mmCIF file with all atom_site columns, C-alpha atoms in Angstrom:
data_model
loop_
_atom_site.group_PDB
_atom_site.id
_atom_site.type_symbol
_atom_site.label_atom_id
_atom_site.label_alt_id
_atom_site.label_comp_id
_atom_site.label_asym_id
_atom_site.label_entity_id
_atom_site.label_seq_id
_atom_site.pdbx_PDB_ins_code
_atom_site.Cartn_x
_atom_site.Cartn_y
_atom_site.Cartn_z
_atom_site.occupancy
_atom_site.B_iso_or_equiv
_atom_site.pdbx_formal_charge
_atom_site.auth_seq_id
_atom_site.auth_comp_id
_atom_site.auth_asym_id
_atom_site.auth_atom_id
_atom_site.pdbx_PDB_model_num
ATOM 1   C CA . MET A 1 1   ? -3.437  -6.852  23.748 1.00 78.00 ? 22  MET A CA 1
ATOM 2   C CA . SER A 1 2   ? -2.282  -9.348  22.758 1.00 82.00 ? 23  SER A CA 1
ATOM 3   C CA . PRO A 1 3   ? 2.021   -10.124 23.134 1.00 85.00 ? 24  PRO A CA 1
ATOM 4   C CA . GLU A 1 4   ? 2.752   -10.219 19.940 1.00 87.00 ? 25  GLU A CA 1
ATOM 5   C CA . SER A 1 5   ? 0.939   -6.793  19.812 1.00 87.00 ? 26  SER A CA 1
ATOM 6   C CA . LYS A 1 6   ? 3.109   -5.330  22.283 1.00 88.00 ? 27  LYS A CA 1
ATOM 7   C CA . LYS A 1 7   ? 6.223   -6.038  20.562 1.00 90.00 ? 28  LYS A CA 1
ATOM 8   C CA . ILE A 1 8   ? 5.825   -4.336  17.217 1.00 89.00 ? 29  ILE A CA 1
ATOM 9   C CA . ILE A 1 9   ? 4.550   -1.010  19.471 1.00 89.00 ? 30  ILE A CA 1
ATOM 10  C CA . ASP A 1 10  ? 8.051   -1.759  21.718 1.00 89.00 ? 31  ASP A CA 1
ATOM 11  C CA . PHE A 1 11  ? 10.153  -2.438  18.392 1.00 89.00 ? 32  PHE A CA 1
ATOM 12  C CA . HIS A 1 12  ? 8.626   0.943   16.710 1.00 87.00 ? 33  HIS A CA 1
ATOM 13  C CA . PHE A 1 13  ? 8.578   2.681   19.982 1.00 86.00 ? 34  PHE A CA 1
ATOM 14  C CA . GLY A 1 14  ? 11.458  2.449   21.356 1.00 82.00 ? 35  GLY A CA 1
ATOM 15  C CA . VAL A 1 15  ? 13.677  4.922   20.188 1.00 80.00 ? 36  VAL A CA 1
ATOM 16  C CA . TYR A 1 16  ? 10.679  7.860   20.212 1.00 77.00 ? 37  TYR A CA 1
ATOM 17  C CA . ARG A 1 17  ? 10.611  6.929   23.787 1.00 75.00 ? 38  ARG A CA 1
ATOM 18  C CA . ARG A 1 18  ? 14.313  7.753   24.395 1.00 74.00 ? 39  ARG A CA 1
ATOM 19  C CA . GLN A 1 19  ? 14.947  11.325  22.035 1.00 75.00 ? 40  GLN A CA 1
ATOM 20  C CA . GLY A 1 20  ? 13.389  14.599  22.624 1.00 71.00 ? 41  GLY A CA 1
ATOM 21  C CA . ALA A 1 21  ? 10.884  15.625  25.852 1.00 76.00 ? 42  ALA A CA 1
ATOM 22  C CA . LYS A 1 22  ? 10.875  11.909  27.377 1.00 78.00 ? 43  LYS A CA 1
ATOM 23  C CA . LYS A 1 23  ? 8.412   13.227  29.573 1.00 86.00 ? 44  LYS A CA 1
ATOM 24  C CA . TYR A 1 24  ? 5.747   13.623  26.727 1.00 87.00 ? 45  TYR A CA 1
ATOM 25  C CA . ARG A 1 25  ? 6.755   11.280  24.800 1.00 86.00 ? 46  ARG A CA 1
ATOM 26  C CA . LYS A 1 26  ? 6.470   8.200   27.193 1.00 87.00 ? 47  LYS A CA 1
ATOM 27  C CA . LYS A 1 27  ? 3.126   9.923   28.197 1.00 90.00 ? 48  LYS A CA 1
ATOM 28  C CA . GLN A 1 28  ? 2.451   9.290   24.739 1.00 90.00 ? 49  GLN A CA 1
ATOM 29  C CA . TYR A 1 29  ? 3.686   6.050   24.543 1.00 90.00 ? 50  TYR A CA 1
ATOM 30  C CA . ARG A 1 30  ? 1.286   4.852   27.575 1.00 92.00 ? 51  ARG A CA 1
ATOM 31  C CA . ARG A 1 31  ? -1.584  6.921   26.194 1.00 94.00 ? 52  ARG A CA 1
ATOM 32  C CA . LEU A 1 32  ? -1.035  4.748   23.176 1.00 93.00 ? 53  LEU A CA 1
ATOM 33  C CA . LEU A 1 33  ? -1.310  1.338   25.059 1.00 93.00 ? 54  LEU A CA 1
ATOM 34  C CA . ASN A 1 34  ? -4.573  3.108   26.771 1.00 95.00 ? 55  ASN A CA 1
ATOM 35  C CA . ILE A 1 35  ? -6.080  3.328   24.029 1.00 94.00 ? 56  ILE A CA 1
ATOM 36  C CA . LEU A 1 36  ? -5.475  0.039   21.828 1.00 94.00 ? 57  LEU A CA 1
ATOM 37  C CA . ASN A 1 37  ? -6.853  -1.979  25.155 1.00 93.00 ? 58  ASN A CA 1
ATOM 38  C CA . ASP A 1 38  ? -9.742  0.599   25.141 1.00 94.00 ? 59  ASP A CA 1
ATOM 39  C CA . ILE A 1 39  ? -10.330 -0.740  21.696 1.00 94.00 ? 60  ILE A CA 1
ATOM 40  C CA . PHE A 1 40  ? -9.405  -4.510  21.709 1.00 93.00 ? 61  PHE A CA 1
ATOM 41  C CA . ASN A 1 41  ? -12.086 -5.104  25.343 1.00 93.00 ? 62  ASN A CA 1
ATOM 42  C CA . HIS A 1 42  ? -14.215 -2.809  23.346 1.00 93.00 ? 63  HIS A CA 1
ATOM 43  C CA . GLU A 1 43  ? -14.841 -3.579  19.632 1.00 88.00 ? 64  GLU A CA 1
ATOM 44  C CA . PRO A 1 44  ? -14.577 -8.097  19.314 1.00 86.00 ? 65  PRO A CA 1
ATOM 45  C CA . SER A 1 45  ? -13.833 -7.289  15.305 1.00 84.00 ? 66  SER A CA 1
ATOM 46  C CA . ALA A 1 46  ? -9.788  -6.643  16.714 1.00 80.00 ? 67  ALA A CA 1
ATOM 47  C CA . HIS A 1 47  ? -8.919  -9.689  18.473 1.00 82.00 ? 68  HIS A CA 1
ATOM 48  C CA . GLY A 1 48  ? -6.450  -8.167  19.722 1.00 79.00 ? 69  GLY A CA 1
ATOM 49  C CA . GLU A 1 49  ? -4.495  -7.677  16.279 1.00 84.00 ? 70  GLU A CA 1
ATOM 50  C CA . LEU A 1 50  ? -2.561  -4.403  15.199 1.00 87.00 ? 71  LEU A CA 1
ATOM 51  C CA . LYS A 1 51  ? -4.034  -5.262  11.431 1.00 87.00 ? 72  LYS A CA 1
ATOM 52  C CA . ARG A 1 52  ? -6.779  -5.538  12.283 1.00 89.00 ? 73  ARG A CA 1
ATOM 53  C CA . ILE A 1 53  ? -7.667  -2.357  13.761 1.00 91.00 ? 74  ILE A CA 1
ATOM 54  C CA . GLY A 1 54  ? -8.998  0.188   10.743 1.00 90.00 ? 75  GLY A CA 1
ATOM 55  C CA . ARG A 1 55  ? -12.028 3.418   10.560 1.00 92.00 ? 76  ARG A CA 1
ATOM 56  C CA . LYS A 1 56  ? -14.747 1.382   12.421 1.00 93.00 ? 77  LYS A CA 1
ATOM 57  C CA . GLN A 1 57  ? -12.265 1.312   15.243 1.00 94.00 ? 78  GLN A CA 1
ATOM 58  C CA . ILE A 1 58  ? -10.622 4.142   16.254 1.00 94.00 ? 79  ILE A CA 1
ATOM 59  C CA . ILE A 1 59  ? -14.528 6.243   15.091 1.00 94.00 ? 80  ILE A CA 1
ATOM 60  C CA . GLY A 1 60  ? -15.862 4.052   18.040 1.00 93.00 ? 81  GLY A CA 1
ATOM 61  C CA . TYR A 1 61  ? -13.198 4.658   20.129 1.00 95.00 ? 82  TYR A CA 1
ATOM 62  C CA . TRP A 1 62  ? -13.531 8.601   19.785 1.00 94.00 ? 83  TRP A CA 1
ATOM 63  C CA . GLN A 1 63  ? -17.325 7.845   20.046 1.00 94.00 ? 84  GLN A CA 1
ATOM 64  C CA . ARG A 1 64  ? -16.516 6.465   23.343 1.00 94.00 ? 85  ARG A CA 1
ATOM 65  C CA . THR A 1 65  ? -14.556 9.326   24.500 1.00 93.00 ? 86  THR A CA 1
ATOM 66  C CA . ILE A 1 66  ? -16.243 12.614  23.170 1.00 92.00 ? 87  ILE A CA 1
ATOM 67  C CA . ASN A 1 67  ? -16.218 13.641  26.895 1.00 93.00 ? 88  ASN A CA 1
ATOM 68  C CA . GLU A 1 68  ? -12.169 14.622  25.871 1.00 93.00 ? 89  GLU A CA 1
ATOM 69  C CA . THR A 1 69  ? -10.902 18.105  25.432 1.00 92.00 ? 90  THR A CA 1
ATOM 70  C CA . ASP A 1 70  ? -10.022 18.216  22.230 1.00 92.00 ? 91  ASP A CA 1
ATOM 71  C CA . GLN A 1 71  ? -6.397  19.369  22.883 1.00 93.00 ? 92  GLN A CA 1
ATOM 72  C CA . THR A 1 72  ? -6.048  15.262  24.009 1.00 94.00 ? 93  THR A CA 1
ATOM 73  C CA . ARG A 1 73  ? -7.796  14.286  21.576 1.00 94.00 ? 94  ARG A CA 1
ATOM 74  C CA . LEU A 1 74  ? -5.383  15.687  18.805 1.00 94.00 ? 95  LEU A CA 1
ATOM 75  C CA . GLU A 1 75  ? -2.472  14.421  20.885 1.00 94.00 ? 96  GLU A CA 1
ATOM 76  C CA . LYS A 1 76  ? -4.436  11.421  21.034 1.00 95.00 ? 97  LYS A CA 1
ATOM 77  C CA . TRP A 1 77  ? -4.282  11.232  17.261 1.00 95.00 ? 98  TRP A CA 1
ATOM 78  C CA . ARG A 1 78  ? -0.529  12.239  16.706 1.00 93.00 ? 99  ARG A CA 1
ATOM 79  C CA . VAL A 1 79  ? 0.794   9.426   18.269 1.00 94.00 ? 100 VAL A CA 1
ATOM 80  C CA . LEU A 1 80  ? -2.528  6.895   16.559 1.00 94.00 ? 101 LEU A CA 1
ATOM 81  C CA . ASP A 1 81  ? -0.878  7.920   13.282 1.00 94.00 ? 102 ASP A CA 1
ATOM 82  C CA . ARG A 1 82  ? 1.936   7.410   14.567 1.00 92.00 ? 103 ARG A CA 1
ATOM 83  C CA . LEU A 1 83  ? 1.757   4.152   14.959 1.00 93.00 ? 104 LEU A CA 1
ATOM 84  C CA . PHE A 1 84  ? -0.373  3.756   11.946 1.00 93.00 ? 105 PHE A CA 1
ATOM 85  C CA . GLN A 1 85  ? 2.887   4.906   9.682  1.00 92.00 ? 106 GLN A CA 1
ATOM 86  C CA . ALA A 1 86  ? 4.690   2.910   11.421 1.00 91.00 ? 107 ALA A CA 1
ATOM 87  C CA . ILE A 1 87  ? 3.179   -0.552  10.485 1.00 90.00 ? 108 ILE A CA 1
ATOM 88  C CA . LYS A 1 88  ? 2.314   0.916   6.949  1.00 92.00 ? 109 LYS A CA 1
ATOM 89  C CA . LYS A 1 89  ? -1.891  1.244   7.483  1.00 92.00 ? 110 LYS A CA 1
ATOM 90  C CA . PRO A 1 90  ? -3.196  4.603   6.104  1.00 93.00 ? 111 PRO A CA 1
ATOM 91  C CA . SER A 1 91  ? -3.741  6.842   8.277  1.00 92.00 ? 112 SER A CA 1
ATOM 92  C CA . PRO A 1 92  ? -6.793  7.150   11.214 1.00 93.00 ? 113 PRO A CA 1
ATOM 93  C CA . PRO A 1 93  ? -9.949  9.489   10.917 1.00 93.00 ? 114 PRO A CA 1
ATOM 94  C CA . ARG A 1 94  ? -8.972  12.195  13.673 1.00 92.00 ? 115 ARG A CA 1
ATOM 95  C CA . PRO A 1 95  ? -11.563 13.197  15.894 1.00 91.00 ? 116 PRO A CA 1
ATOM 96  C CA . ARG A 1 96  ? -14.236 15.705  15.364 1.00 84.00 ? 117 ARG A CA 1
ATOM 97  C CA . ARG A 1 97  ? -13.692 18.933  17.230 1.00 81.00 ? 118 ARG A CA 1
ATOM 98  C CA . LYS A 1 98  ? -17.195 19.702  19.789 1.00 73.00 ? 119 LYS A CA 1
ATOM 99  C CA . ASN A 1 99  ? -19.448 22.635  18.680 1.00 65.00 ? 120 ASN A CA 1
ATOM 100 C CA . ILE A 1 100 ? -18.863 25.423  21.301 1.00 55.00 ? 121 ILE A CA 1
#
C-alpha cells in the first residue's frame, strides 16, 4: 500500500476508530488494511492506489476469500462500503451468500 493511500485511510477512519465500540472498530480497521493489502498484492491493475480499486478488484477479493463465513464477509463489506463512501466512490459489490 502506498503511503498516500495509508494517509487517506487514516484521515477518514481516525474518528471511526476512536468512538463507539472501540475494539470492534479497531478490528474493522485492521480488516480494511488487510483487505487492501490483499487486493494490492493480487490485482496488478490497482497499482497500490485507492482510486484504482473498483468492482473487478473487489469481486476478485471475494472469490479469493470464498471459504470465509457469510457473517465475516458481510462485516468486511461494511467496512469497505464505509471506505468507498469516504472516498466518494459507488458502493462495492456485496459478497455472494454461500449455498447451504
